[in-house]
Each structure stands twice: as C-alpha cells, then as structure tokens.
Amino acid sequence: MTVGHNPRMIATDSEIYWLREVSETGQMLPQAGGDAGATGPSREGTLPFDPTTHTDIAIIGAGYTGLSAARTLARGGRDVLVLEHDTAGAGASTRNGGFILPGYKRELPGLVRRLGFTRALELFEESLRAMAFVESLIAEEHIECEYRRAGHVTVAESRRQVEELERAAELLERRCRYPTTMLGADAIGGEVGSARYVGGVLDPRAASVQPALLFEGLLRTALAAGVTLAEHARVDTIRRGPSGFTIETSRGTLTAGDVLVATNGYLPPDAELRRRVIPVGSHIIATEPLDRELQRRIIPHCRLLSDCRHLLHYYRLTGDGRLLFGGRAAFSPIGTPAAAALLRRDMVAVFPQLGETRLEYAWSGTLGVARDQMPHAGRLDGVGYACCYGGHGVAMSLYLGHRMGEYLAGGDPPPITGLDFPRIPLYNGRPWFLPLAGAWFRLRDLLDR
C-alpha cells in the first residue's frame, strides 16, 4: 500500500495540560515504518491516495479505539490503514481525566433491572477484563504513562445518595464478589478535604494514568506493528460493494476489505451510527501546582474522585501536584473559557481553600453516549464500530478496540455486541435535545441534595 507520510509527534495544544507535559519531555513519535528516533514537527503537505490504494482493513479514527484495533490486526498479519480527520490523538484520547474504572455510566443496579443479574454480571466482568487489558498492555509494551492503582472514591452530598451507594456496594460484594468500602460521615474526611460530602464508597482497584503518555505509547506500538496512519484524511462516504468497501476521503478514494468506525463522540460518517451516538461535551481545568501541604489537605491519599451528580464532577491530583477538575459544565454549546469559569466556581464550592488558586490550563473534548448509557460494538450494515463509552472510555475503548480487531480478523465478537443499539427518534447527529436534558439533570441534582 502506498500512502503519503509525514514525520509526526503527538499533537500539542497549549491549553491541554497532558499534551504540554508530553511536549516538555521532548518525546517524539516515530515515522511509520521508520526508526523510533525519527522525528519531525511538520504535518503539512499530505499526499493524495494513489487511485489503486487498497487495504485489508480501514479504520476510521486514530484514538484509543482505532489504534488498539489496528495494533491487534497488524500483529495478526493484516494490512491496516488508519484514517484520521485531524492528527492522531487529537480527540478524547488525550483530553480525558485519566481514570481507569470498573463498570459503566449505567450503574450495576440499573443494569440488573434492565438486563437481569446474569447478563449484568457478564457485562460487569467484561469491564474488569478491560481494566486488566490496559494494565497488561502498559506492562507488555513498557509504556511509561504514570499508571497507578490510586483507588477511586465516589462521594455523596446527601443521605439519599449514600443509600444508593450502599445498595450498589452490597450488590457488588454479595453477588459479584467485588469488595468496596463504604465511607461514613466520619471517614469521608480522610479521603477528601471538603465539608460538602456526607459519605462515599472507595473502590481500591481503580487506577490512574497520564492519558497522553498512554496514547503515545499505543501509537508507537501500532506503528511498530506495521500500521499505516493517514492523518488529515477526512472520510466523507463509505459505500459497501460485493467485494468490500469504497471509501471517499479528502485525500482521495480507496478500497478496503473491511471497515471499523472508531470515532466515538466525534460523529462518524456512517449514517446509521449518526442516528445512535450522542456527542456530549466534557470540560477540564487544571490549577497551578499546589504546595504539598495543600495537596495533603484536599486529597490526602491521591485518590481519583467523582460525585453522584447527573451533571458529574470528577477530580484528581496530577503527578506535579495540580488539581485537575472536570465535568459536564453545560449541555448546550459553550466555549472553553465559559466552561472554565463554571468549573472554577464549582471547584471552589468543593474546595473553598482554593479560592485564590490560579488556573493554568483549561480544555474541552467530546465523548459519545448512547440512549441506554452503555458502550456498544458490532456491525451495522456490515460496517464495524465501537463507541459510546459515556465517560468510562480509557479502559473500555482500548479493550473494545482490541476485541473488535480480533472479531474483524475472524474471532468471536465481544459480549457487548449483544446489546440492543436502537436509533434515537428524530435524531440524525445534531443533538437538539441536549439543552432540555441538561435542564432536567440540573433539576434532579437539586432534588437529590
């Protein structure tokens, strides 16, 4: 396969803390098929595809999902071309909070009510396999990404939220043999230095990573396996034919034996997926480095934390002592400066001791959500897909990418392919209903206090 190529390093954005940290280390990414030390800053001048370009598997999207699938396929001997609209890792893979958690956006009790215990347990165990896959990937490929079993605390602001956490924890331990630790009003202060919370639950197996370093390591391994990466190659149409697919891109037309769409919330070109995937904005701020005593007062054990709100907040300390604070600042279109102002207000409400602390970074990204708040993978009209991680995407996207790679190579489909993935009524990729959903969630958060 002949494809125009430019040297590359991870995309940098002065507002994204994770990427600035990667840039400051001086780490550069290799050329596809080249030496690990080959470097170059330019991504300009990408060449059009040769009219005869063909690949065994075309993957749309060069994030965690796409590159994990590409790595698996290439290591199995397949010719793989990854098509990326922007630059590799420009989306959520380098913009997330770096949380590796079990479970899904939809909590286990809700899964049991919807699917029954046996199926819910199967899916929960699949999330544990996703966590184990990431840990093994990092170890096997020697990816230095600040991986740490930090533990995660879900904090509660009301007795009602505490009771919901207690029911979930009891189900996890009694039926799933997955122990967590309930934290009462006296114990929660030992995990988070805020008077806002009345309880919580600790999951000691949750882990944290520096997501851009994890992505960089994944990209290195994919290129080393023989994956071809074509950046600035916007996919416009995918047409299925008797012997495969024809893909029209901004760099020309090519053919592929099979296709995997791995764009998640950055809406895919496939019309059927656009009727099922809801793009939702998520926003993060990061403070200046805090002194060690202040770090110890606000998050004594360096846990990952998130609350029970429908308009979620999540936060953690970074390796150099900053507080990273994220959330769904709004469900309507909003710029990063406005989102940062809202998040700063919420951060100070949680930690009044940070009222005079300066923010140094603010950025936004897009995640994909399905109607049932579950991830989905499989085929629609013959096109493979994996998407809709709903904020639990670090582990699940890497794992489902790998599993879909195995599936496209002739292996068994991942268990999650059995979930119903219906269209959303009156929807074709423009989420007109999100402001209404945001208002409803704000009301529910008020009622839950």
mmCIF file with all atom_site columns, N, CA and C in Angstrom, residues 91 129 291 298 305 310 313:
data_model
loop_
_atom_site.group_PDB
_atom_site.id
_atom_site.type_symbol
_atom_site.label_atom_id
_atom_site.label_alt_id
_atom_site.label_comp_id
_atom_site.label_asym_id
_atom_site.label_entity_id
_atom_site.label_seq_id
_atom_site.pdbx_PDB_ins_code
_atom_site.Cartn_x
_atom_site.Cartn_y
_atom_site.Cartn_z
_atom_site.occupancy
_atom_site.B_iso_or_equiv
_atom_site.pdbx_formal_charge
_atom_site.auth_seq_id
_atom_site.auth_comp_id
_atom_site.auth_asym_id
_atom_site.auth_atom_id
_atom_site.pdbx_PDB_model_num
ATOM 1  N N  . GLY A 1 91  ? -8.419  13.895 19.655 1.00 0.00 ? 91  GLY A N  1
ATOM 2  C CA . GLY A 1 91  ? -9.715  13.879 20.330 1.00 0.00 ? 91  GLY A CA 1
ATOM 3  C C  . GLY A 1 91  ? -9.621  13.480 21.782 1.00 0.00 ? 91  GLY A C  1
ATOM 4  N N  . ARG A 1 129 ? -12.237 -7.106 32.787 1.00 0.00 ? 129 ARG A N  1
ATOM 5  C CA . ARG A 1 129 ? -11.279 -7.570 31.783 1.00 0.00 ? 129 ARG A CA 1
ATOM 6  C C  . ARG A 1 129 ? -10.683 -6.387 31.021 1.00 0.00 ? 129 ARG A C  1
ATOM 7  N N  . ASP A 1 291 ? 1.146   23.484 46.814 1.00 0.00 ? 291 ASP A N  1
ATOM 8  C CA . ASP A 1 291 ? 2.180   23.024 47.738 1.00 0.00 ? 291 ASP A CA 1
ATOM 9  C C  . ASP A 1 291 ? 1.742   21.704 48.377 1.00 0.00 ? 291 ASP A C  1
ATOM 10 N N  . ILE A 1 298 ? -6.467  18.492 50.724 1.00 0.00 ? 298 ILE A N  1
ATOM 11 C CA . ILE A 1 298 ? -7.656  18.339 49.885 1.00 0.00 ? 298 ILE A CA 1
ATOM 12 C C  . ILE A 1 298 ? -7.873  16.886 49.431 1.00 0.00 ? 298 ILE A C  1
ATOM 13 N N  . LEU A 1 305 ? -11.514 10.944 42.328 1.00 0.00 ? 305 LEU A N  1
ATOM 14 C CA . LEU A 1 305 ? -12.806 11.215 42.958 1.00 0.00 ? 305 LEU A CA 1
ATOM 15 C C  . LEU A 1 305 ? -13.829 11.665 41.922 1.00 0.00 ? 305 LEU A C  1
ATOM 16 N N  . HIS A 1 310 ? -25.900 14.039 38.270 1.00 0.00 ? 310 HIS A N  1
ATOM 17 C CA . HIS A 1 310 ? -26.141 13.774 36.859 1.00 0.00 ? 310 HIS A CA 1
ATOM 18 C C  . HIS A 1 310 ? -25.246 14.675 36.002 1.00 0.00 ? 310 HIS A C  1
ATOM 19 N N  . HIS A 1 313 ? -19.133 15.863 38.408 1.00 0.00 ? 313 HIS A N  1
ATOM 20 C CA . HIS A 1 313 ? -17.806 16.423 38.622 1.00 0.00 ? 313 HIS A CA 1
ATOM 21 C C  . HIS A 1 313 ? -16.841 15.275 38.898 1.00 0.00 ? 313 HIS A C  1
#
